[in-house]
Coordinates of C-alpha atoms in Angstrom, one line a residue:
M8 CA 163.3 -13.8 78.5
G9 CA 165.9 -10.9 78.6
V10 CA 168.8 -13.3 78.8
E11 CA 167.7 -15.3 75.8
A12 CA 167.0 -12.2 73.8
I13 CA 170.5 -10.6 74.4
Q14 CA 172.2 -13.9 73.7
V15 CA 170.4 -14.0 70.3
L16 CA 171.6 -10.5 69.6
L17 CA 175.2 -11.3 70.6
Q18 CA 175.6 -14.9 69.4
C19 CA 173.4 -15.1 66.4
K20 CA 173.4 -11.5 65.0
E21 CA 176.7 -10.5 66.7
D22 CA 175.4 -6.9 67.0
I23 CA 176.8 -5.4 70.2
E24 CA 175.2 -2.0 69.6
K25 CA 171.7 -3.4 69.5
A26 CA 172.5 -5.6 72.4
T27 CA 173.6 -2.5 74.3
D28 CA 170.4 -0.7 73.5
F29 CA 168.4 -3.8 74.6
A30 CA 170.4 -3.9 77.9
Q31 CA 169.7 -0.3 78.6
N32 CA 166.0 -0.8 77.9
W33 CA 165.8 -4.1 79.9
D34 CA 168.2 -2.9 82.6
K35 CA 168.6 -6.2 84.5
P36 CA 171.8 -7.4 86.2
D37 CA 172.0 -10.7 84.3
V38 CA 171.6 -9.0 81.0
W39 CA 174.4 -6.5 81.8
V40 CA 176.7 -9.3 82.9
I41 CA 176.2 -11.1 79.6
L42 CA 176.7 -7.9 77.7
G43 CA 179.9 -7.0 79.7
K44 CA 181.4 -10.5 79.1
S45 CA 180.8 -10.1 75.3
Q46 CA 182.3 -6.5 75.3
L47 CA 185.3 -7.8 77.2
E48 CA 185.9 -10.5 74.6
S49 CA 185.5 -7.9 71.9
K50 CA 188.3 -5.7 73.6
M51 CA 185.7 -3.1 74.5
V52 CA 187.2 -2.8 78.0
K53 CA 185.7 0.6 79.0
E54 CA 182.2 -0.5 77.9
A55 CA 182.6 -3.9 79.6
I56 CA 183.6 -2.2 82.9
S57 CA 180.6 0.1 82.7
S58 CA 178.3 -2.9 82.1
F59 CA 179.7 -4.8 85.1
L60 CA 179.3 -1.8 87.2
K61 CA 175.7 -1.5 86.2
A62 CA 175.2 -5.2 87.0
E63 CA 177.2 -4.8 90.2
D64 CA 178.7 -8.3 89.5
P65 CA 182.4 -8.9 90.0
Q66 CA 182.5 -12.5 88.9
Y67 CA 184.8 -11.8 86.0
F68 CA 187.2 -9.6 88.0
E69 CA 190.4 -11.4 86.9
D70 CA 189.5 -11.0 83.2
V71 CA 188.6 -7.3 83.8
I72 CA 191.9 -6.7 85.6
F73 CA 194.0 -8.2 82.9
A74 CA 192.2 -6.4 80.1
A75 CA 192.3 -3.0 81.9
K76 CA 196.0 -3.4 82.7
T77 CA 196.7 -4.3 79.1
G78 CA 194.9 -1.2 77.9
E79 CA 196.2 0.9 80.8
L80 CA 192.7 1.9 81.8
Y81 CA 193.4 2.3 85.5
E82 CA 190.9 5.0 86.1
E83 CA 188.0 2.7 85.1
L84 CA 189.6 -0.2 86.8
I85 CA 189.5 1.7 90.1
D86 CA 185.7 2.0 89.9
F87 CA 185.4 -1.7 89.1
L88 CA 187.7 -2.7 92.0
L89 CA 185.8 -0.6 94.5
M90 CA 182.6 -2.3 93.4
A91 CA 184.2 -5.7 93.5
R92 CA 185.6 -5.2 97.0
A93 CA 182.1 -4.5 98.3
K94 CA 181.1 -7.9 97.0
L95 CA 184.2 -10.1 97.5
K96 CA 187.0 -10.4 100.0
N97 CA 190.0 -11.2 97.8
P98 CA 193.7 -10.0 98.3
I99 CA 194.0 -9.7 94.5
L100 CA 191.4 -7.0 94.4
D101 CA 193.1 -5.0 97.1
N102 CA 196.5 -5.5 95.5
E103 CA 195.3 -4.3 92.2
L104 CA 193.5 -1.4 93.7
I105 CA 196.7 -0.2 95.3
Y106 CA 198.5 -0.7 92.0
S107 CA 195.8 1.3 90.2
Y108 CA 196.1 4.2 92.7
A109 CA 199.8 4.2 92.1
Q110 CA 199.5 4.2 88.3
T111 CA 197.0 7.1 88.4
E112 CA 199.0 9.0 91.0
K113 CA 196.1 9.1 93.5
Y114 CA 198.4 9.1 96.5
G115 CA 195.8 10.6 98.8
E116 CA 193.4 7.8 98.1
L117 CA 196.2 5.3 98.4
E118 CA 197.1 6.5 101.9
D119 CA 193.4 6.5 102.9
F120 CA 193.1 2.9 101.6
L121 CA 196.2 1.8 103.6
N122 CA 194.7 3.2 106.7
T123 CA 191.5 1.1 106.3
K124 CA 191.1 -2.6 106.9
N125 CA 192.0 -4.6 103.8
N126 CA 193.4 -7.9 102.6
A127 CA 196.3 -6.5 100.5
K128 CA 199.7 -8.1 100.6
Y129 CA 201.9 -5.1 101.1
P130 CA 205.3 -6.6 100.5
D131 CA 204.2 -8.1 97.2
V132 CA 202.7 -4.8 96.0
G133 CA 205.6 -2.8 97.2
E134 CA 208.1 -5.0 95.4
R135 CA 206.0 -4.8 92.3
L136 CA 205.9 -1.0 92.4
F137 CA 209.6 -0.8 93.2
N138 CA 210.6 -3.1 90.3
E139 CA 208.4 -0.9 87.9
K140 CA 210.2 2.2 89.2
L141 CA 207.1 3.6 90.9
Y142 CA 209.2 4.7 93.8
L143 CA 206.8 7.3 95.3
P144 CA 203.9 4.9 95.9
A145 CA 206.4 2.2 96.9
K146 CA 207.7 4.6 99.5
I147 CA 204.2 5.1 100.9
I148 CA 203.7 1.4 101.3
Y149 CA 207.1 0.7 102.8
K150 CA 206.7 3.6 105.2
H151 CA 203.3 2.2 106.2
I152 CA 204.7 -1.3 106.9
K153 CA 208.0 0.1 108.3
D154 CA 210.3 -1.8 106.0
N155 CA 213.2 0.6 106.4
S156 CA 215.6 -1.3 104.1
K157 CA 213.3 -1.0 101.1
L158 CA 212.2 2.5 102.3
A159 CA 215.8 3.7 102.2
L160 CA 216.2 2.5 98.6
C161 CA 213.0 4.3 97.6
Y162 CA 214.3 7.5 99.1
V163 CA 217.5 7.0 97.2
H164 CA 215.7 6.7 93.9
L165 CA 213.5 9.7 94.8
K166 CA 216.7 11.8 95.5
E167 CA 215.6 12.3 99.1
F168 CA 219.0 11.4 100.5
K169 CA 218.6 12.8 104.0
N170 CA 215.5 10.6 104.5
A171 CA 217.4 7.7 103.0
V172 CA 220.2 8.1 105.5
E173 CA 217.7 8.1 108.4
A174 CA 215.9 5.0 107.0
A175 CA 219.3 3.3 106.6
N176 CA 220.1 4.1 110.2
D177 CA 216.9 2.5 111.3
A178 CA 217.5 -0.5 109.1
G179 CA 221.1 -0.9 110.4
K180 CA 222.3 -3.2 107.6
I181 CA 225.6 -2.9 105.8
P182 CA 224.2 -3.6 102.3
V183 CA 221.7 -0.8 102.8
W184 CA 224.4 1.6 104.1
K185 CA 226.5 0.8 101.0
E186 CA 223.6 1.5 98.6
V187 CA 222.7 4.8 100.3
C188 CA 226.4 5.8 100.6
F189 CA 227.2 5.2 96.9
A190 CA 224.0 7.0 95.8
C191 CA 225.0 10.0 97.9
V192 CA 228.5 10.0 96.4
D193 CA 227.0 9.8 92.9
A194 CA 224.7 12.8 93.7
E195 CA 227.7 14.7 95.3
E196 CA 226.0 14.7 98.7
F197 CA 229.3 14.2 100.4
K198 CA 228.3 15.1 104.0
L199 CA 225.6 12.5 103.9
A200 CA 227.9 10.0 102.1
Q201 CA 230.5 10.5 104.9
R202 CA 227.9 9.8 107.5
C203 CA 227.1 6.5 105.8
A204 CA 230.7 5.7 105.2
M205 CA 231.5 5.8 109.0
H206 CA 229.3 2.6 109.3
I207 CA 231.1 0.9 106.4
I208 CA 234.9 1.5 106.8
V209 CA 235.0 -0.2 110.1
Y210 CA 234.7 -3.4 108.2
T211 CA 237.9 -4.3 106.4
N212 CA 236.2 -6.3 103.7
H213 CA 234.0 -3.3 102.7
L214 CA 236.7 -0.6 103.0
M215 CA 238.3 -1.2 99.6
E216 CA 235.0 -1.2 97.7
L217 CA 234.2 2.1 99.3
C218 CA 237.5 3.6 98.3
Q219 CA 237.3 2.3 94.8
H220 CA 233.8 3.9 94.3
Y221 CA 235.1 7.3 95.4
E222 CA 238.2 7.0 93.2
Y223 CA 236.3 5.8 90.2
H224 CA 234.3 9.0 90.2
G225 CA 237.3 11.2 90.9
Y226 CA 236.3 12.4 94.4
F227 CA 239.8 12.1 95.8
E228 CA 239.5 15.0 98.3
Q229 CA 236.2 13.7 99.6
L230 CA 237.7 10.2 100.1
I231 CA 240.5 11.7 102.1
E232 CA 238.0 13.5 104.3
V233 CA 236.2 10.3 105.0
L234 CA 239.4 8.4 105.9
E235 CA 240.6 11.3 108.0
A236 CA 237.3 11.2 110.0
G237 CA 237.6 7.4 110.1
I238 CA 240.9 7.3 112.0
Q239 CA 239.2 9.2 114.8
L240 CA 236.7 6.4 115.4
Q241 CA 237.2 4.0 118.3
R242 CA 236.8 1.1 115.9
A243 CA 239.5 2.4 113.5
H244 CA 241.7 -0.5 112.2
Q245 CA 245.0 -0.8 110.3
G246 CA 243.3 -0.8 106.9
I247 CA 242.0 2.8 107.4
Y248 CA 245.4 4.2 108.3
T249 CA 247.1 2.4 105.5
Q250 CA 244.5 3.5 102.9
L251 CA 244.7 7.1 104.1
G252 CA 248.5 6.9 103.6
I253 CA 248.1 5.6 100.1
C254 CA 245.6 8.4 99.2
Y255 CA 248.1 10.9 100.5
C256 CA 250.8 9.3 98.4
K257 CA 248.6 9.5 95.3
Y258 CA 246.7 12.8 95.8
K259 CA 248.2 14.8 98.7
E260 CA 251.8 14.1 98.8
E261 CA 252.4 17.1 101.1
K262 CA 250.7 15.2 103.9
L263 CA 252.4 11.9 103.4
M264 CA 255.6 12.4 105.4
Q265 CA 253.7 13.8 108.4
H266 CA 251.2 11.0 108.2
I267 CA 254.0 8.5 108.2
K268 CA 255.7 10.1 111.2
D269 CA 252.5 10.2 113.3
Y270 CA 251.0 6.8 112.6
W271 CA 253.9 4.6 111.4
S272 CA 253.2 2.0 114.1
R273 CA 249.6 1.5 112.8
L274 CA 250.4 1.2 109.1
N275 CA 250.7 -1.7 106.8
I276 CA 254.2 -0.6 105.9
P277 CA 254.8 -3.0 102.9
K278 CA 251.6 -2.0 101.2
L279 CA 252.3 1.7 101.7
L280 CA 255.9 1.3 100.7
H281 CA 254.9 -0.3 97.4
S282 CA 252.6 2.6 96.7
C283 CA 255.4 5.1 97.4
R284 CA 257.8 3.3 95.1
E285 CA 255.2 3.4 92.3
N286 CA 254.9 7.1 92.8
Q287 CA 258.7 7.7 93.1
K288 CA 258.7 9.9 96.3
W289 CA 262.4 10.6 96.8
L290 CA 262.0 13.6 99.0
E291 CA 264.4 13.5 101.9
V292 CA 266.6 16.4 101.2
V293 CA 263.9 18.6 99.8
H294 CA 261.7 18.0 102.8
L295 CA 264.5 18.8 105.2
Y296 CA 265.0 22.2 103.5
S297 CA 261.2 22.8 103.7
Y298 CA 261.0 22.0 107.4
Y299 CA 263.6 24.6 108.1
S300 CA 261.9 27.1 105.7
Q301 CA 264.9 27.2 103.4
H302 CA 262.7 27.0 100.3
D303 CA 265.3 28.7 98.0
N304 CA 267.8 25.9 98.8
A305 CA 265.0 23.4 98.3
V306 CA 264.5 24.7 94.8
E307 CA 268.2 24.8 94.1
T308 CA 268.4 21.2 95.2
L309 CA 265.6 20.2 92.9
M310 CA 267.3 21.9 90.0
D311 CA 270.8 20.6 90.8
H312 CA 269.7 17.0 91.4
S313 CA 266.7 16.8 89.1
A314 CA 267.6 13.3 87.9
V315 CA 267.1 11.9 91.5
C316 CA 264.6 14.0 93.3
W317 CA 262.8 16.3 90.8
S318 CA 259.0 16.2 90.9
H319 CA 256.9 18.8 89.0
D320 CA 254.2 19.1 91.6
L321 CA 256.7 19.3 94.4
F322 CA 258.8 21.8 92.4
K323 CA 255.8 24.0 91.9
K324 CA 254.8 23.8 95.5
T325 CA 258.3 24.7 96.7
V326 CA 259.0 27.4 94.2
H327 CA 255.9 29.2 95.3
Q328 CA 257.4 29.7 98.8
V329 CA 260.8 31.2 97.7
S330 CA 261.6 34.7 99.0
N331 CA 263.9 35.7 96.1
S332 CA 261.8 36.5 93.0
E333 CA 264.8 35.9 90.8
M334 CA 264.3 32.2 91.5
F335 CA 261.2 32.3 89.4
Y336 CA 263.2 33.2 86.3
K337 CA 265.9 30.6 87.1
A338 CA 263.2 28.0 87.3
I339 CA 261.9 29.1 83.9
E340 CA 265.5 28.7 82.5
F341 CA 265.7 25.3 84.1
Y342 CA 262.4 24.1 82.6
L343 CA 263.5 25.4 79.2
Q344 CA 266.5 23.1 79.3
E345 CA 265.2 20.0 81.0
Q346 CA 261.4 20.0 81.0
P347 CA 260.2 22.2 78.1
L348 CA 256.8 20.5 77.8
L349 CA 255.9 21.5 81.4
L350 CA 257.1 25.0 81.1
N351 CA 253.6 26.3 80.2
D352 CA 252.2 24.7 83.3
L353 CA 254.9 26.2 85.5
C354 CA 254.3 29.7 84.1
M355 CA 250.5 29.3 84.5
D356 CA 251.1 28.3 88.1
L357 CA 253.4 31.2 88.8
A358 CA 251.4 33.7 86.7
A359 CA 250.5 35.9 89.7
K360 CA 254.1 36.4 90.7
L361 CA 255.8 36.9 87.3
D362 CA 256.6 39.9 85.2
H363 CA 254.9 38.7 82.0
Q364 CA 256.7 41.0 79.7
R365 CA 260.1 39.8 81.0
V366 CA 259.0 36.1 80.6
T367 CA 257.8 36.7 77.0
T368 CA 261.1 38.4 76.2
M369 CA 263.1 35.5 77.6
I370 CA 261.1 32.9 75.7
K371 CA 261.2 34.9 72.4
R372 CA 265.0 35.0 72.6
K373 CA 265.1 31.2 72.8
S374 CA 262.5 31.0 70.0
R375 CA 260.3 28.8 72.2
V376 CA 257.1 30.9 72.2
P377 CA 254.8 27.9 71.3
L378 CA 255.8 26.2 74.6
I379 CA 254.0 28.9 76.6
K380 CA 251.0 29.4 74.4
E381 CA 248.4 28.7 77.1
Y382 CA 250.2 30.9 79.6
L383 CA 250.3 33.8 77.1
L384 CA 246.6 33.5 76.4
S385 CA 245.9 33.5 80.2
V386 CA 247.7 36.8 80.7
Q387 CA 246.7 38.4 77.5
N388 CA 243.9 40.3 79.3
E389 CA 246.6 42.7 80.5
D390 CA 246.7 43.9 76.8
K391 CA 250.5 44.4 76.6
P392 CA 251.9 45.0 73.1
I393 CA 254.8 42.4 73.4
I394 CA 252.3 39.7 74.6
N395 CA 249.7 40.5 71.9
E396 CA 252.3 40.5 69.2
A397 CA 253.8 37.2 70.4
I398 CA 250.4 35.6 70.4
N399 CA 249.4 37.0 67.0
D400 CA 252.7 35.8 65.5
L401 CA 252.0 32.4 67.0
F402 CA 248.5 32.2 65.4
F403 CA 250.0 33.5 62.1
E404 CA 252.5 30.6 62.1
E405 CA 249.8 28.1 63.1
E406 CA 247.5 29.5 60.4
D407 CA 244.7 29.6 63.0
H408 CA 242.7 32.4 61.5
K409 CA 239.8 32.2 63.9
A410 CA 242.0 32.6 67.0
L411 CA 243.9 35.4 65.3
L412 CA 240.7 37.3 64.4
K413 CA 239.5 36.9 68.0
S414 CA 242.8 38.2 69.3
V415 CA 243.0 41.3 67.1
D416 CA 239.3 42.1 67.9
T417 CA 239.7 41.8 71.7
Y418 CA 243.2 43.2 72.3
K419 CA 244.2 46.4 70.4
S420 CA 247.6 47.1 71.7
F421 CA 249.9 45.9 68.9
D422 CA 251.3 47.2 65.6
Q423 CA 248.2 47.0 63.5
A424 CA 249.7 48.4 60.3
S425 CA 252.6 45.9 60.4
L426 CA 250.4 42.9 60.9
A427 CA 247.9 44.0 58.2
T428 CA 250.8 44.4 55.8
R429 CA 251.9 40.8 56.5
L430 CA 248.4 39.4 56.3
K431 CA 247.3 40.9 53.1
K432 CA 250.1 39.0 51.3
H433 CA 249.1 35.7 52.9
E434 CA 248.2 32.9 50.5
L435 CA 245.1 31.9 52.6
L436 CA 241.9 33.9 52.0
E437 CA 240.9 34.1 55.6
F438 CA 244.1 35.9 56.6
R439 CA 243.6 38.4 53.8
R440 CA 240.1 39.0 55.2
I441 CA 241.6 39.7 58.6
A442 CA 243.9 42.2 56.9
A443 CA 240.9 43.9 55.5
H444 CA 239.2 43.8 58.9
I445 CA 242.3 45.4 60.5
Y446 CA 242.4 48.2 57.9
G447 CA 238.7 48.8 58.7
E448 CA 239.5 49.0 62.4
M449 CA 242.3 51.5 61.6
G450 CA 239.8 53.7 59.6
R451 CA 241.5 52.9 56.3
F452 CA 238.2 51.9 54.8
E453 CA 239.3 52.3 51.1
E454 CA 242.2 49.9 51.5
S455 CA 239.9 47.4 53.3
I456 CA 237.3 47.6 50.6
D457 CA 239.9 47.2 47.9
L458 CA 241.2 44.0 49.5
S459 CA 237.7 42.6 49.8
K460 CA 237.1 43.4 46.1
K461 CA 240.2 41.6 45.0
D462 CA 239.1 38.5 46.9
A463 CA 235.5 38.8 45.8
M464 CA 234.4 39.1 49.4
W465 CA 231.4 41.2 48.6
D466 CA 229.8 40.8 52.0
D467 CA 232.9 42.1 53.8
A468 CA 233.1 45.0 51.4
M469 CA 229.5 46.0 52.1
K470 CA 229.9 45.7 55.8
T471 CA 233.1 47.8 55.7
A472 CA 231.3 50.5 53.6
E473 CA 228.4 50.5 56.1
S474 CA 230.7 50.8 59.1
S475 CA 232.6 53.7 57.4
K476 CA 229.5 55.9 57.4
D477 CA 230.9 57.3 54.1
K478 CA 228.2 57.9 51.4
K479 CA 230.9 58.2 48.7
L480 CA 232.3 54.8 49.6
A481 CA 228.9 53.2 49.7
E482 CA 227.7 54.6 46.4
G483 CA 231.1 53.8 44.8
L484 CA 230.5 50.2 45.8
L485 CA 227.1 50.3 44.1
Y486 CA 228.8 51.5 40.9
F487 CA 231.4 48.7 41.2
F488 CA 228.7 46.0 41.6
V489 CA 226.9 47.3 38.5
E490 CA 230.1 47.3 36.5
K491 CA 230.8 43.8 37.6
K492 CA 227.2 42.8 36.8
E493 CA 226.9 41.5 40.4
Y494 CA 223.2 42.6 40.5
E495 CA 222.3 40.4 43.5
C496 CA 225.2 42.1 45.5
F497 CA 224.0 45.4 44.2
S498 CA 220.5 44.7 45.6
A499 CA 222.0 43.4 48.9
C500 CA 224.2 46.5 49.2
L501 CA 221.1 48.7 49.0
Y502 CA 219.9 47.3 52.3
T503 CA 223.3 46.9 54.0
C504 CA 224.2 50.6 53.3
Y505 CA 220.6 51.7 53.4
E506 CA 221.2 54.9 55.5
L507 CA 224.2 56.0 53.3
I508 CA 222.7 55.7 49.8
R509 CA 220.7 58.4 48.1
P510 CA 217.5 57.2 46.4
D511 CA 218.1 59.4 43.3
V512 CA 221.5 57.6 42.7
V513 CA 219.8 54.2 43.0
L514 CA 217.0 55.2 40.5
E515 CA 219.6 56.6 38.0
L516 CA 221.6 53.4 38.2
A517 CA 218.5 51.3 37.8
W518 CA 217.2 53.3 34.9
R519 CA 220.5 53.3 33.0
N520 CA 221.2 49.6 33.6
N521 CA 217.7 48.2 33.5
L522 CA 217.8 47.1 37.1
V523 CA 214.3 48.2 38.2
D524 CA 213.4 44.7 39.5
F525 CA 216.5 44.7 41.7
V526 CA 215.8 48.2 43.2
M527 CA 212.0 48.0 43.5
P528 CA 212.0 46.5 47.1
Y529 CA 214.5 49.2 48.1
M530 CA 212.4 51.9 46.6
V531 CA 209.2 50.6 48.2
Q532 CA 211.0 50.6 51.6
T533 CA 212.3 54.2 50.9
F534 CA 208.9 55.5 50.0
T535 CA 207.4 53.8 53.1
D536 CA 210.0 55.5 55.3
Y537 CA 209.4 58.9 53.7
S538 CA 205.7 58.5 54.0
S539 CA 206.0 57.6 57.6
K540 CA 208.3 60.5 58.3
M541 CA 205.9 62.9 56.5
S542 CA 202.9 61.6 58.5
T543 CA 204.8 62.0 61.7
L544 CA 205.8 65.6 60.7
F545 CA 202.3 66.5 59.7
S546 CA 200.9 65.2 63.0
K547 CA 203.4 67.3 65.0
V548 CA 202.6 70.4 62.9
Q549 CA 198.9 69.9 63.5
K550 CA 199.4 69.5 67.2
L551 CA 201.5 72.7 67.3
E552 CA 198.9 74.6 65.4
E553 CA 196.2 73.5 67.8
K554 CA 198.4 74.6 70.7
L555 CA 198.9 78.0 69.0
D556 CA 195.1 78.4 68.5
E557 CA 194.4 77.5 72.1
G558 CA 196.9 80.2 73.2
K559 CA 195.3 82.8 70.9
Q560 CA 191.9 81.9 72.3
K561 CA 193.2 82.3 75.9
E562 CA 194.6 85.7 75.0
E563 CA 191.3 86.9 73.5
D564 CA 189.4 85.6 76.5
E565 CA 191.8 87.5 78.8
E566 CA 191.4 90.7 76.8
N567 CA 187.6 90.4 76.9
K568 CA 187.7 89.9 80.7
D569 CA 189.9 93.0 81.1
G570 CA 187.3 95.1 79.0
Q571 CA 184.5 93.9 81.2
G572 CA 186.1 94.9 84.5
V573 CA 184.3 97.5 86.7
P574 CA 186.3 100.7 87.8
L575 CA 187.2 100.9 91.4
T576 CA 185.5 104.4 91.6
A577 CA 182.1 103.3 90.4
P578 CA 179.4 102.4 92.9
L579 CA 178.8 98.8 93.6
M580 CA 176.3 97.1 91.4
I581 CA 174.1 96.1 94.3
T582 CA 173.8 99.8 95.5
A583 CA 173.7 101.5 92.1
G584 CA 170.5 103.0 90.8
P585 CA 168.6 101.9 87.7
G586 CA 170.3 104.6 85.6
M587 CA 173.7 103.3 86.4
M588 CA 173.3 100.0 84.5
G589 CA 172.9 101.5 81.1
G590 CA 175.6 104.2 81.3
P591 CA 178.7 104.4 79.3
M592 CA 180.7 102.6 81.9
G593 CA 178.5 99.5 81.8
P594 CA 179.7 96.3 80.2
P595 CA 178.6 95.5 76.6
P596 CA 175.7 93.1 76.1
M597 CA 176.7 89.4 76.2
G598 CA 174.0 88.0 73.8
P599 CA 171.0 85.9 74.7
G600 CA 172.7 83.8 77.3
P601 CA 175.9 82.2 78.4
M602 CA 175.1 78.8 76.7
G603 CA 173.4 79.8 73.4
G604 CA 173.5 82.4 70.6
P605 CA 176.5 84.0 68.9
G606 CA 177.8 85.8 72.0
M607 CA 181.0 85.0 74.0
G608 CA 179.4 82.1 75.7
M609 CA 180.1 78.4 75.3
G610 CA 177.6 78.0 72.4
G611 CA 179.7 79.8 69.8
P612 CA 182.4 78.3 67.6
P613 CA 185.9 78.1 69.2
M614 CA 188.3 80.9 68.4
G615 CA 190.8 80.3 65.7
M616 CA 189.3 77.0 64.5
G617 CA 187.1 78.2 61.6
G618 CA 189.8 79.2 59.1
P619 CA 193.1 77.9 57.9
P620 CA 195.7 77.3 60.6
M621 CA 198.0 80.3 61.2
G622 CA 198.4 81.4 57.6
G623 CA 199.4 77.9 56.3
P624 CA 197.9 76.0 53.5
P625 CA 194.5 74.3 53.7
M626 CA 194.2 71.1 55.6
G627 CA 194.2 68.9 52.5
G628 CA 198.0 68.7 52.2
M629 CA 201.5 69.9 53.3
P630 CA 204.4 70.8 50.9
P631 CA 208.0 69.9 51.9
Q632 CA 209.7 72.2 54.3
G633 CA 211.6 75.1 52.8
G634 CA 210.0 74.8 49.4
G635 CA 213.0 72.7 48.1
P636 CA 212.9 69.8 45.6
S637 CA 211.2 66.5 46.3
P638 CA 213.0 64.3 48.8
F639 CA 212.7 61.3 46.3
F640 CA 214.7 62.9 43.4
G641 CA 217.8 65.1 43.2
Q642 CA 218.2 68.2 41.1

């Protein structure tokens, strides 16, 4: 009866809502199954799952799984799968339950499920999660089934490199070692990468791939460390020694000769020789001098026979070790003649040992200052006049106004007047602005403002006037803007120089030139400030008066206490006769009681609070201090 009824509602009337109401009233499993199937076909996945759960019928589990995954309804799918597992024993249900736990990040439930008896196919689920980049649940599965190869890769993607190395060690496979090693290199975990590399470089066919990976990412020092550790292995082979020599040749030439002498019998000499020829390492004489600590002669040799044996890196390394400081300046002369483009690099390298003023003077005599621009910038922090002027002249010639402005702002030791005079005649506006800025720094604000006026740099003029703290300059700038009919600038100047401008001057200018709209925001702000100040002042005066009244009250109380004291010669009150209490020495009456009546008790009004405060005006208002004119208008 119920089945036919709900079929009529679903198939004939196609009314799922009424069918749902009917199913709730009828509440039979077969009715819920029919309703759930119809809801599933109508893409009502949540409702369908709810219906199947009420029916406790998993017969359409494949359709439910597909629809829930399509709609990413994994929370609802978990409930359905748990119900279905109680009815059916199917690996698909267990696989999908694991996948749903992974998607909803319910890792605790996932681990509990793995520890129970089930029919899931762990490798398939793990591969699926790994391919979908769900590495954390994949790690849990691979750890459970002890698949160390895949577990290591999961650790790599999860950035758990230490665990990845341990898993790779348990796996013991070269492809896994390579994956973990390269991932550690990319993550700059060089110690872990070196540990992995020790298992790779012992195989010749994998050594080059490892070296190329390090070199591609620019980790030359770390590659050399790996190879240096590799030659200590018992399984070290010819390729390791040769590759280390090639790396020395490319990146650490100072170690090449010693490496050749120590391990020449274990090198692939043709291969290393080819590398040395490509890098032009003609070092016999220079090395001989270096072995005998005759570094001055080594430098002389490099300069005298530069066509044959000169090398910039070697020259820098050798010249650092000379004992005679004059060799530094001979080297600079040599570079000026033969390697001018490398002069800056040499000076930068020797900066700690050079007299920078002497170097600057040498280069200026040769008119080659641009060659050492970076060097001069690196030593400008010493703030020497000759260095600052050389840099400023260089920026002037390059027309680099931003760098020039930064230089004159940061380093003040130079002839400011001379530079400003040159700059104010420059054809470029930005350099004339710098001239105005320098005049401002020198305190010559009028000249600075005049330059800004000529170039119509109103903002610069206003900022200069504000920094001058000169009311005359600020108000003069206001008159200038009114004359030029730059009313917007006039209004802006009111706020830029707010503290320097008198309100009466502003009102007069506004009245005479019909600029009320332009000054009204300023006047509103001015009145607000004055009102705030007056309120603060009144509050302070009121507090002061209250303190004075309290002090006066205390004084009166003390006087009253002194008048009520009993003389030392009078008999004690407890032993005096009745006649003694009304005598002339007795205290005056205190009123009806201490807490009521008009006496001196606590019931009366406080002293000093009944009349106006201390001879001032009534509490309704407060005139300006000193009786002068209003602060808003001048005389």
